[in-house]
Amino acid sequence: MDGSHCNFFLVLILCHCPPAMSSSRPNSLADPFSTAPNTPLNTSPSLEPPRASYLSSTPDTAISPRDSYAETPDNVSPLVPENEKHDALGYSQESREEPTFTKRSILKRPLFWLIAFAAVTVVVLAVVLPVYFVVIKHHNYSTVATSAGGSGAGNPAPPGTTTTGGNGSSITTADGTTFTYLNPFGGIWVDNPNDPFNNGAYPNSWTPPLNSSWTWGVDKIYGVNLGGLFVLEPFITPALYQKYPGAVDEWTLSTLMAADTASGGLQQLETHYSTFVTEQDIAEMAGAGLNWIRLPIPFWAIEKWDFEPFLEKVCWPYILRVLQWARKYGIRVNLDLHTIPGSQNGYNHSGKSGSVNFLNGVMGLANAQRALDYIRIITEFISQPEWVDVVPVFSIVNEALVSTIGTDQIISFYLLVHDMIRNITGYGEGHGPYIAIHDGFLGTAAWADFLQGSDRIILDTHPYFAFDGGDSWSPIATGTGLSAGGIWPQQACSAWGPGINTSQTAFGITIAGEFSDGYNDCGLYLTGVGNTASYGTSCSFFLDSSQWNETVIAGLNEFTLASMDALQNWFFWTWKVGNSSTTNSVQSPLWSYQLGLQHGWIPTDPRTAVGTCAALGVTGPQFNGVYQAYQTGGPGAGTIVASSISSYGQYPPTSINGLTPGAIQTLLPTYTSTSAVPTLPPPTLTPTPSPSVNVGNGWFDSGDAGLAPTQVQGCTYPSAWDAVSSPMPTALCPATGGATPVTTSISSTASVAPVITSVSSTAGVAPVTASLSSTTR
């Protein structure tokens, strides 16, 4: 299939005249991207990006214990193998083979390492390890990073030259804050005002630079989410919710905050965007051995409609700021559209808790129209050459509740989105981002053989014991060493490992976009504001990590390692949890990667997790690291099998769930694609780079010329966020000139003008509710 089958999307998108979208940020904060001159280690007009290297080791060569690493002059930990060290110019000439660490009980004894530290180092330095080379595709840059090592002493670099640094270098941020970059794993940062889109940085020696190919099946994702930064959840940002009693989700929080003009109204959220996660946080992630960020964003970063209370567009410059920080430290980003108009799951993190109104109920199709356009707008932005290497993955719908929406319905939507995105980006490796879809809480096995022949789709699963309804009170403080963690480490291995391995073959690339140390549901507001189940008497211990002794920390650490090993490619949820205003402490500590790093239940080197499940005696099927060619953008990518087109190629779906018996689906309300497209603006860079620097215009494909959906003039609509129980319309609106809506096959090559329907009932604005139905994050 050549992709022409999806030209029918022009029924929604006919001509693109993207207007300039001005940022609503106040002038006082008009420069989110300026970086004060860093104290350079060296400057150089050019340097080829280094090759990332991998240790090839036997099961008896585990050489990275879980203890803290000392800083060393050569920019790496003394426990990092020689063949993972970069030379003085940042080069590593060894292979990119994934290290095979085997976790042994002796490694869990700190005393052993204190005695054997010198001996192990000498042995590692003396061993000649087998290596092989993998060709890495990379771009050429006129100015790239210089030395990755050094102390950071010296005069500021001349304007417009590249500065870079590694472990021990000094970094000055845009607000004048200075910190020392601590990275024992050989990573370097890169910064150049005249080359603001330089992709030469890398977070550690085993991760390829941004401008080099990521090899799925070889390279491993060690990532964290930035939850609560742009999509506010009660348990991650409890102080904001505690300030406004009655707030249970961002809808109600925004409503109450907007009314509080004395405190600054909704603009209080901008203070949160600007302070909750800083550049130093991103640098710390690289220093912790992490190499990816999953960044949840809301659709109101693009726009909101009048009946929605959210803060519109203000977070977008801060999203770009995070992307620029990720670029600086060589960290790749999985951009996650976390909220969908109408709510895709009814949980508080969708924007509004309550009912599912995406592809479900009376407003299901209309909300899907909006969602489709927001996915399109984001795709256009991140597919630009300035961003495509920084954002290699786009998660298009977070946690759609498929049990409510329906499997056939969501797959038909995903097929439509796949073809829309690939019509924008082109087909095959290097053309736009991978598309990540969530398993919809059905489990990975339900998605075997999904859309075979599709171009670069990733399956994302979010395994949590906290919300599975099982017995979550089995003790985790059972000792140290391999006996630590009670049942939980083995359970993580056996519950998650086989499914992940099987899915790599049955589906293709499979990742864990979220997991945590929350083996129980203890945490302030974790299961929703007002839900007392998460902080009764039995939970008080887990709300206060200062009470945890050595055996608790050892158990959590073992559980973390087992989870990481079982999941293989993962993103912890989440990097940071804010303090409660009542205790001035983190009251959901099991969910904070940063806190776990500081106190010992998160490993300082995620590679030490490899081999944990085998050491615990849990074995199962193993994926060999080889995907089918189409799954990674090779031959056949985009040629979807005929059976999938036959089953799912009609959109809208033949049936929509959540309607009253006897409802005539052709009368469902929809929008008309006649509105200007709110394209996303590029960053404002300070200092201003040379005129030759192209910052893009927010729109990759000039041939994508469709307009955006809007309400049909003269028609009224039920509440877009609370329409499941609304009465069905009995006639088309407008009454004259209307016709039965066109149902178009995805395999059609003809452009069909859409016939828009709506309802004539009184329009409603979604009411503020205090639904507490969320049972998962």
mmCIF file with all atom_site columns, C-alpha atoms in Angstrom, residues 575-751:
data_model
loop_
_atom_site.group_PDB
_atom_site.id
_atom_site.type_symbol
_atom_site.label_atom_id
_atom_site.label_alt_id
_atom_site.label_comp_id
_atom_site.label_asym_id
_atom_site.label_entity_id
_atom_site.label_seq_id
_atom_site.pdbx_PDB_ins_code
_atom_site.Cartn_x
_atom_site.Cartn_y
_atom_site.Cartn_z
_atom_site.occupancy
_atom_site.B_iso_or_equiv
_atom_site.pdbx_formal_charge
_atom_site.auth_seq_id
_atom_site.auth_comp_id
_atom_site.auth_asym_id
_atom_site.auth_atom_id
_atom_site.pdbx_PDB_model_num
ATOM 1   C CA . TRP A 1 575 ? 10.618  12.325  38.087 1.00 0.00 ? 575 TRP A CA 1
ATOM 2   C CA . LYS A 1 576 ? 9.355   14.560  40.876 1.00 0.00 ? 576 LYS A CA 1
ATOM 3   C CA . VAL A 1 577 ? 6.461   14.805  43.324 1.00 0.00 ? 577 VAL A CA 1
ATOM 4   C CA . GLY A 1 578 ? 5.801   18.159  44.946 1.00 0.00 ? 578 GLY A CA 1
ATOM 5   C CA . ASN A 1 579 ? 5.520   18.698  48.682 1.00 0.00 ? 579 ASN A CA 1
ATOM 6   C CA . SER A 1 580 ? 2.237   18.701  50.514 1.00 0.00 ? 580 SER A CA 1
ATOM 7   C CA . SER A 1 581 ? 1.471   22.128  51.969 1.00 0.00 ? 581 SER A CA 1
ATOM 8   C CA . THR A 1 582 ? 0.403   20.564  55.259 1.00 0.00 ? 582 THR A CA 1
ATOM 9   C CA . THR A 1 583 ? 3.641   18.626  55.915 1.00 0.00 ? 583 THR A CA 1
ATOM 10  C CA . ASN A 1 584 ? 6.111   20.347  53.577 1.00 0.00 ? 584 ASN A CA 1
ATOM 11  C CA . SER A 1 585 ? 7.197   16.888  52.465 1.00 0.00 ? 585 SER A CA 1
ATOM 12  C CA . VAL A 1 586 ? 6.555   14.426  49.654 1.00 0.00 ? 586 VAL A CA 1
ATOM 13  C CA . GLN A 1 587 ? 3.568   12.285  50.644 1.00 0.00 ? 587 GLN A CA 1
ATOM 14  C CA . SER A 1 588 ? 3.687   9.983   47.633 1.00 0.00 ? 588 SER A CA 1
ATOM 15  C CA . PRO A 1 589 ? 7.357   8.991   47.901 1.00 0.00 ? 589 PRO A CA 1
ATOM 16  C CA . LEU A 1 590 ? 6.945   5.675   46.056 1.00 0.00 ? 590 LEU A CA 1
ATOM 17  C CA . TRP A 1 591 ? 6.321   7.690   42.889 1.00 0.00 ? 591 TRP A CA 1
ATOM 18  C CA . SER A 1 592 ? 9.314   10.068  42.918 1.00 0.00 ? 592 SER A CA 1
ATOM 19  C CA . TYR A 1 593 ? 12.416  8.945   41.012 1.00 0.00 ? 593 TYR A CA 1
ATOM 20  C CA . GLN A 1 594 ? 14.336  11.966  42.262 1.00 0.00 ? 594 GLN A CA 1
ATOM 21  C CA . LEU A 1 595 ? 13.555  11.187  45.912 1.00 0.00 ? 595 LEU A CA 1
ATOM 22  C CA . GLY A 1 596 ? 14.447  7.531   45.405 1.00 0.00 ? 596 GLY A CA 1
ATOM 23  C CA . LEU A 1 597 ? 17.807  8.496   43.948 1.00 0.00 ? 597 LEU A CA 1
ATOM 24  C CA . GLN A 1 598 ? 18.507  10.708  46.932 1.00 0.00 ? 598 GLN A CA 1
ATOM 25  C CA . HIS A 1 599 ? 17.597  8.067   49.517 1.00 0.00 ? 599 HIS A CA 1
ATOM 26  C CA . GLY A 1 600 ? 18.687  4.839   47.926 1.00 0.00 ? 600 GLY A CA 1
ATOM 27  C CA . TRP A 1 601 ? 15.685  2.895   46.672 1.00 0.00 ? 601 TRP A CA 1
ATOM 28  C CA . ILE A 1 602 ? 16.337  3.923   43.041 1.00 0.00 ? 602 ILE A CA 1
ATOM 29  C CA . PRO A 1 603 ? 19.636  2.684   41.530 1.00 0.00 ? 603 PRO A CA 1
ATOM 30  C CA . THR A 1 604 ? 22.224  5.308   40.611 1.00 0.00 ? 604 THR A CA 1
ATOM 31  C CA . ASP A 1 605 ? 23.015  3.273   37.475 1.00 0.00 ? 605 ASP A CA 1
ATOM 32  C CA . PRO A 1 606 ? 19.956  1.743   35.781 1.00 0.00 ? 606 PRO A CA 1
ATOM 33  C CA . ARG A 1 607 ? 22.116  -0.799  33.947 1.00 0.00 ? 607 ARG A CA 1
ATOM 34  C CA . THR A 1 608 ? 22.594  -2.679  37.212 1.00 0.00 ? 608 THR A CA 1
ATOM 35  C CA . ALA A 1 609 ? 18.999  -3.892  36.818 1.00 0.00 ? 609 ALA A CA 1
ATOM 36  C CA . VAL A 1 610 ? 19.971  -6.163  33.921 1.00 0.00 ? 610 VAL A CA 1
ATOM 37  C CA . GLY A 1 611 ? 19.906  -9.790  35.070 1.00 0.00 ? 611 GLY A CA 1
ATOM 38  C CA . THR A 1 612 ? 17.808  -9.217  38.187 1.00 0.00 ? 612 THR A CA 1
ATOM 39  C CA . CYS A 1 613 ? 14.954  -11.503 37.137 1.00 0.00 ? 613 CYS A CA 1
ATOM 40  C CA . ALA A 1 614 ? 17.315  -14.334 36.218 1.00 0.00 ? 614 ALA A CA 1
ATOM 41  C CA . ALA A 1 615 ? 19.080  -13.963 39.568 1.00 0.00 ? 615 ALA A CA 1
ATOM 42  C CA . LEU A 1 616 ? 15.696  -14.263 41.265 1.00 0.00 ? 616 LEU A CA 1
ATOM 43  C CA . GLY A 1 617 ? 14.998  -17.463 39.379 1.00 0.00 ? 617 GLY A CA 1
ATOM 44  C CA . VAL A 1 618 ? 12.350  -16.021 37.073 1.00 0.00 ? 618 VAL A CA 1
ATOM 45  C CA . THR A 1 619 ? 12.907  -17.031 33.466 1.00 0.00 ? 619 THR A CA 1
ATOM 46  C CA . GLY A 1 620 ? 10.789  -17.022 30.359 1.00 0.00 ? 620 GLY A CA 1
ATOM 47  C CA . PRO A 1 621 ? 10.796  -16.216 26.648 1.00 0.00 ? 621 PRO A CA 1
ATOM 48  C CA . GLN A 1 622 ? 13.550  -13.829 25.567 1.00 0.00 ? 622 GLN A CA 1
ATOM 49  C CA . PHE A 1 623 ? 13.334  -11.417 22.661 1.00 0.00 ? 623 PHE A CA 1
ATOM 50  C CA . ASN A 1 624 ? 16.329  -11.654 20.339 1.00 0.00 ? 624 ASN A CA 1
ATOM 51  C CA . GLY A 1 625 ? 16.425  -7.944  19.553 1.00 0.00 ? 625 GLY A CA 1
ATOM 52  C CA . VAL A 1 626 ? 15.383  -8.289  15.902 1.00 0.00 ? 626 VAL A CA 1
ATOM 53  C CA . TYR A 1 627 ? 12.191  -6.644  14.670 1.00 0.00 ? 627 TYR A CA 1
ATOM 54  C CA . GLN A 1 628 ? 10.458  -7.103  11.350 1.00 0.00 ? 628 GLN A CA 1
ATOM 55  C CA . ALA A 1 629 ? 11.681  -4.568  8.805  1.00 0.00 ? 629 ALA A CA 1
ATOM 56  C CA . TYR A 1 630 ? 8.418   -2.627  8.528  1.00 0.00 ? 630 TYR A CA 1
ATOM 57  C CA . GLN A 1 631 ? 8.244   -2.135  12.313 1.00 0.00 ? 631 GLN A CA 1
ATOM 58  C CA . THR A 1 632 ? 11.320  0.089   12.274 1.00 0.00 ? 632 THR A CA 1
ATOM 59  C CA . GLY A 1 633 ? 10.629  1.877   9.002  1.00 0.00 ? 633 GLY A CA 1
ATOM 60  C CA . GLY A 1 634 ? 12.335  -0.587  6.685  1.00 0.00 ? 634 GLY A CA 1
ATOM 61  C CA . PRO A 1 635 ? 11.004  -2.283  3.528  1.00 0.00 ? 635 PRO A CA 1
ATOM 62  C CA . GLY A 1 636 ? 7.248   -2.696  3.617  1.00 0.00 ? 636 GLY A CA 1
ATOM 63  C CA . ALA A 1 637 ? 6.623   0.102   6.119  1.00 0.00 ? 637 ALA A CA 1
ATOM 64  C CA . GLY A 1 638 ? 3.236   1.655   5.394  1.00 0.00 ? 638 GLY A CA 1
ATOM 65  C CA . THR A 1 639 ? 1.881   -1.261  3.367  1.00 0.00 ? 639 THR A CA 1
ATOM 66  C CA . ILE A 1 640 ? -0.801  -2.377  5.802  1.00 0.00 ? 640 ILE A CA 1
ATOM 67  C CA . VAL A 1 641 ? -2.258  -5.812  5.193  1.00 0.00 ? 641 VAL A CA 1
ATOM 68  C CA . ALA A 1 642 ? -5.566  -5.910  3.331  1.00 0.00 ? 642 ALA A CA 1
ATOM 69  C CA . SER A 1 643 ? -7.378  -7.652  6.188  1.00 0.00 ? 643 SER A CA 1
ATOM 70  C CA . SER A 1 644 ? -6.722  -4.694  8.507  1.00 0.00 ? 644 SER A CA 1
ATOM 71  C CA . ILE A 1 645 ? -7.943  -2.221  5.897  1.00 0.00 ? 645 ILE A CA 1
ATOM 72  C CA . SER A 1 646 ? -11.054 -4.327  5.418  1.00 0.00 ? 646 SER A CA 1
ATOM 73  C CA . SER A 1 647 ? -11.754 -4.529  9.140  1.00 0.00 ? 647 SER A CA 1
ATOM 74  C CA . TYR A 1 648 ? -10.802 -1.026  10.267 1.00 0.00 ? 648 TYR A CA 1
ATOM 75  C CA . GLY A 1 649 ? -10.575 1.094   7.141  1.00 0.00 ? 649 GLY A CA 1
ATOM 76  C CA . GLN A 1 650 ? -13.949 2.768   7.449  1.00 0.00 ? 650 GLN A CA 1
ATOM 77  C CA . TYR A 1 651 ? -14.132 5.997   9.435  1.00 0.00 ? 651 TYR A CA 1
ATOM 78  C CA . PRO A 1 652 ? -16.234 7.029   11.280 1.00 0.00 ? 652 PRO A CA 1
ATOM 79  C CA . PRO A 1 653 ? -16.526 3.565   12.807 1.00 0.00 ? 653 PRO A CA 1
ATOM 80  C CA . THR A 1 654 ? -19.637 1.638   11.894 1.00 0.00 ? 654 THR A CA 1
ATOM 81  C CA . SER A 1 655 ? -20.846 1.949   15.471 1.00 0.00 ? 655 SER A CA 1
ATOM 82  C CA . ILE A 1 656 ? -20.249 4.294   18.385 1.00 0.00 ? 656 ILE A CA 1
ATOM 83  C CA . ASN A 1 657 ? -20.676 3.072   21.948 1.00 0.00 ? 657 ASN A CA 1
ATOM 84  C CA . GLY A 1 658 ? -22.507 4.958   24.681 1.00 0.00 ? 658 GLY A CA 1
ATOM 85  C CA . LEU A 1 659 ? -25.601 5.800   22.628 1.00 0.00 ? 659 LEU A CA 1
ATOM 86  C CA . THR A 1 660 ? -29.185 5.149   23.647 1.00 0.00 ? 660 THR A CA 1
ATOM 87  C CA . PRO A 1 661 ? -30.857 2.106   22.075 1.00 0.00 ? 661 PRO A CA 1
ATOM 88  C CA . GLY A 1 662 ? -32.203 2.880   18.627 1.00 0.00 ? 662 GLY A CA 1
ATOM 89  C CA . ALA A 1 663 ? -30.031 5.967   18.149 1.00 0.00 ? 663 ALA A CA 1
ATOM 90  C CA . ILE A 1 664 ? -29.450 6.931   14.526 1.00 0.00 ? 664 ILE A CA 1
ATOM 91  C CA . GLN A 1 665 ? -25.700 7.321   14.278 1.00 0.00 ? 665 GLN A CA 1
ATOM 92  C CA . THR A 1 666 ? -25.853 9.466   11.142 1.00 0.00 ? 666 THR A CA 1
ATOM 93  C CA . LEU A 1 667 ? -27.411 12.213  13.282 1.00 0.00 ? 667 LEU A CA 1
ATOM 94  C CA . LEU A 1 668 ? -24.459 12.458  15.684 1.00 0.00 ? 668 LEU A CA 1
ATOM 95  C CA . PRO A 1 669 ? -23.151 16.014  16.056 1.00 0.00 ? 669 PRO A CA 1
ATOM 96  C CA . THR A 1 670 ? -19.931 16.851  14.233 1.00 0.00 ? 670 THR A CA 1
ATOM 97  C CA . TYR A 1 671 ? -17.921 19.979  13.468 1.00 0.00 ? 671 TYR A CA 1
ATOM 98  C CA . THR A 1 672 ? -17.079 21.739  10.242 1.00 0.00 ? 672 THR A CA 1
ATOM 99  C CA . SER A 1 673 ? -13.484 22.181  9.080  1.00 0.00 ? 673 SER A CA 1
ATOM 100 C CA . THR A 1 674 ? -13.591 25.874  8.296  1.00 0.00 ? 674 THR A CA 1
ATOM 101 C CA . SER A 1 675 ? -11.495 27.473  11.038 1.00 0.00 ? 675 SER A CA 1
ATOM 102 C CA . ALA A 1 676 ? -7.941  28.800  10.851 1.00 0.00 ? 676 ALA A CA 1
ATOM 103 C CA . VAL A 1 677 ? -5.331  26.352  12.117 1.00 0.00 ? 677 VAL A CA 1
ATOM 104 C CA . PRO A 1 678 ? -3.601  27.408  15.363 1.00 0.00 ? 678 PRO A CA 1
ATOM 105 C CA . THR A 1 679 ? -0.066  26.443  14.371 1.00 0.00 ? 679 THR A CA 1
ATOM 106 C CA . LEU A 1 680 ? 2.467   26.127  17.154 1.00 0.00 ? 680 LEU A CA 1
ATOM 107 C CA . PRO A 1 681 ? 5.104   28.888  17.174 1.00 0.00 ? 681 PRO A CA 1
ATOM 108 C CA . PRO A 1 682 ? 8.862   28.264  17.240 1.00 0.00 ? 682 PRO A CA 1
ATOM 109 C CA . PRO A 1 683 ? 10.920  29.329  20.243 1.00 0.00 ? 683 PRO A CA 1
ATOM 110 C CA . THR A 1 684 ? 12.128  32.871  20.752 1.00 0.00 ? 684 THR A CA 1
ATOM 111 C CA . LEU A 1 685 ? 15.887  32.484  21.067 1.00 0.00 ? 685 LEU A CA 1
ATOM 112 C CA . THR A 1 686 ? 18.035  34.821  23.129 1.00 0.00 ? 686 THR A CA 1
ATOM 113 C CA . PRO A 1 687 ? 20.686  35.858  22.372 1.00 0.00 ? 687 PRO A CA 1
ATOM 114 C CA . THR A 1 688 ? 19.462  36.145  18.793 1.00 0.00 ? 688 THR A CA 1
ATOM 115 C CA . PRO A 1 689 ? 21.354  33.668  16.608 1.00 0.00 ? 689 PRO A CA 1
ATOM 116 C CA . SER A 1 690 ? 22.831  34.557  13.243 1.00 0.00 ? 690 SER A CA 1
ATOM 117 C CA . PRO A 1 691 ? 20.378  35.237  10.414 1.00 0.00 ? 691 PRO A CA 1
ATOM 118 C CA . SER A 1 692 ? 21.317  31.940  8.793  1.00 0.00 ? 692 SER A CA 1
ATOM 119 C CA . VAL A 1 693 ? 19.677  29.976  11.619 1.00 0.00 ? 693 VAL A CA 1
ATOM 120 C CA . ASN A 1 694 ? 16.252  28.664  10.620 1.00 0.00 ? 694 ASN A CA 1
ATOM 121 C CA . VAL A 1 695 ? 13.896  28.273  13.564 1.00 0.00 ? 695 VAL A CA 1
ATOM 122 C CA . GLY A 1 696 ? 11.049  26.877  11.437 1.00 0.00 ? 696 GLY A CA 1
ATOM 123 C CA . ASN A 1 697 ? 7.482   28.084  11.191 1.00 0.00 ? 697 ASN A CA 1
ATOM 124 C CA . GLY A 1 698 ? 5.753   25.293  13.095 1.00 0.00 ? 698 GLY A CA 1
ATOM 125 C CA . TRP A 1 699 ? 4.539   23.496  9.993  1.00 0.00 ? 699 TRP A CA 1
ATOM 126 C CA . PHE A 1 700 ? 6.583   20.742  8.348  1.00 0.00 ? 700 PHE A CA 1
ATOM 127 C CA . ASP A 1 701 ? 4.392   19.831  5.376  1.00 0.00 ? 701 ASP A CA 1
ATOM 128 C CA . SER A 1 702 ? 3.366   22.784  3.242  1.00 0.00 ? 702 SER A CA 1
ATOM 129 C CA . GLY A 1 703 ? 1.078   20.458  1.319  1.00 0.00 ? 703 GLY A CA 1
ATOM 130 C CA . ASP A 1 704 ? -1.036  19.828  4.401  1.00 0.00 ? 704 ASP A CA 1
ATOM 131 C CA . ALA A 1 705 ? -3.527  22.569  3.663  1.00 0.00 ? 705 ALA A CA 1
ATOM 132 C CA . GLY A 1 706 ? -6.633  21.707  5.675  1.00 0.00 ? 706 GLY A CA 1
ATOM 133 C CA . LEU A 1 707 ? -8.508  23.994  8.014  1.00 0.00 ? 707 LEU A CA 1
ATOM 134 C CA . ALA A 1 708 ? -9.420  23.211  11.604 1.00 0.00 ? 708 ALA A CA 1
ATOM 135 C CA . PRO A 1 709 ? -12.756 22.007  13.018 1.00 0.00 ? 709 PRO A CA 1
ATOM 136 C CA . THR A 1 710 ? -15.205 24.434  14.563 1.00 0.00 ? 710 THR A CA 1
ATOM 137 C CA . GLN A 1 711 ? -18.865 24.441  15.501 1.00 0.00 ? 711 GLN A CA 1
ATOM 138 C CA . VAL A 1 712 ? -21.412 24.753  12.740 1.00 0.00 ? 712 VAL A CA 1
ATOM 139 C CA . GLN A 1 713 ? -22.808 28.270  12.784 1.00 0.00 ? 713 GLN A CA 1
ATOM 140 C CA . GLY A 1 714 ? -26.353 28.422  14.055 1.00 0.00 ? 714 GLY A CA 1
ATOM 141 C CA . CYS A 1 715 ? -26.265 24.972  15.639 1.00 0.00 ? 715 CYS A CA 1
ATOM 142 C CA . THR A 1 716 ? -26.086 24.142  19.316 1.00 0.00 ? 716 THR A CA 1
ATOM 143 C CA . TYR A 1 717 ? -24.304 21.232  20.918 1.00 0.00 ? 717 TYR A CA 1
ATOM 144 C CA . PRO A 1 718 ? -24.580 19.240  24.138 1.00 0.00 ? 718 PRO A CA 1
ATOM 145 C CA . SER A 1 719 ? -21.754 19.459  26.637 1.00 0.00 ? 719 SER A CA 1
ATOM 146 C CA . ALA A 1 720 ? -18.639 18.112  24.918 1.00 0.00 ? 720 ALA A CA 1
ATOM 147 C CA . TRP A 1 721 ? -17.348 16.741  28.231 1.00 0.00 ? 721 TRP A CA 1
ATOM 148 C CA . ASP A 1 722 ? -20.581 15.307  29.622 1.00 0.00 ? 722 ASP A CA 1
ATOM 149 C CA . ALA A 1 723 ? -22.735 14.114  26.743 1.00 0.00 ? 723 ALA A CA 1
ATOM 150 C CA . VAL A 1 724 ? -22.914 10.359  27.222 1.00 0.00 ? 724 VAL A CA 1
ATOM 151 C CA . SER A 1 725 ? -26.414 10.583  28.680 1.00 0.00 ? 725 SER A CA 1
ATOM 152 C CA . SER A 1 726 ? -27.533 13.499  26.488 1.00 0.00 ? 726 SER A CA 1
ATOM 153 C CA . PRO A 1 727 ? -30.522 12.915  24.215 1.00 0.00 ? 727 PRO A CA 1
ATOM 154 C CA . MET A 1 728 ? -29.751 12.114  20.602 1.00 0.00 ? 728 MET A CA 1
ATOM 155 C CA . PRO A 1 729 ? -30.710 14.739  18.028 1.00 0.00 ? 729 PRO A CA 1
ATOM 156 C CA . THR A 1 730 ? -33.702 13.863  15.910 1.00 0.00 ? 730 THR A CA 1
ATOM 157 C CA . ALA A 1 731 ? -32.774 15.926  12.862 1.00 0.00 ? 731 ALA A CA 1
ATOM 158 C CA . LEU A 1 732 ? -29.806 17.407  11.113 1.00 0.00 ? 732 LEU A CA 1
ATOM 159 C CA . CYS A 1 733 ? -28.662 20.937  11.817 1.00 0.00 ? 733 CYS A CA 1
ATOM 160 C CA . PRO A 1 734 ? -28.902 23.121  9.814  1.00 0.00 ? 734 PRO A CA 1
ATOM 161 C CA . ALA A 1 735 ? -32.249 21.738  8.677  1.00 0.00 ? 735 ALA A CA 1
ATOM 162 C CA . THR A 1 736 ? -31.871 22.892  5.081  1.00 0.00 ? 736 THR A CA 1
ATOM 163 C CA . GLY A 1 737 ? -29.148 21.716  2.794  1.00 0.00 ? 737 GLY A CA 1
ATOM 164 C CA . GLY A 1 738 ? -28.233 18.930  5.161  1.00 0.00 ? 738 GLY A CA 1
ATOM 165 C CA . ALA A 1 739 ? -27.814 15.325  4.200  1.00 0.00 ? 739 ALA A CA 1
ATOM 166 C CA . THR A 1 740 ? -26.763 12.084  5.700  1.00 0.00 ? 740 THR A CA 1
ATOM 167 C CA . PRO A 1 741 ? -23.079 12.374  6.623  1.00 0.00 ? 741 PRO A CA 1
ATOM 168 C CA . VAL A 1 742 ? -20.660 10.736  4.251  1.00 0.00 ? 742 VAL A CA 1
ATOM 169 C CA . THR A 1 743 ? -19.027 7.587   5.588  1.00 0.00 ? 743 THR A CA 1
ATOM 170 C CA . THR A 1 744 ? -15.697 7.291   3.849  1.00 0.00 ? 744 THR A CA 1
ATOM 171 C CA . SER A 1 745 ? -13.497 4.251   3.467  1.00 0.00 ? 745 SER A CA 1
ATOM 172 C CA . ILE A 1 746 ? -9.868  4.740   4.421  1.00 0.00 ? 746 ILE A CA 1
ATOM 173 C CA . SER A 1 747 ? -8.861  2.943   1.238  1.00 0.00 ? 747 SER A CA 1
ATOM 174 C CA . SER A 1 748 ? -10.593 5.591   -0.846 1.00 0.00 ? 748 SER A CA 1
ATOM 175 C CA . THR A 1 749 ? -8.384  7.793   -3.013 1.00 0.00 ? 749 THR A CA 1
ATOM 176 C CA . ALA A 1 750 ? -11.016 10.421  -3.702 1.00 0.00 ? 750 ALA A CA 1
ATOM 177 C CA . SER A 1 751 ? -11.456 13.603  -1.702 1.00 0.00 ? 751 SER A CA 1
#
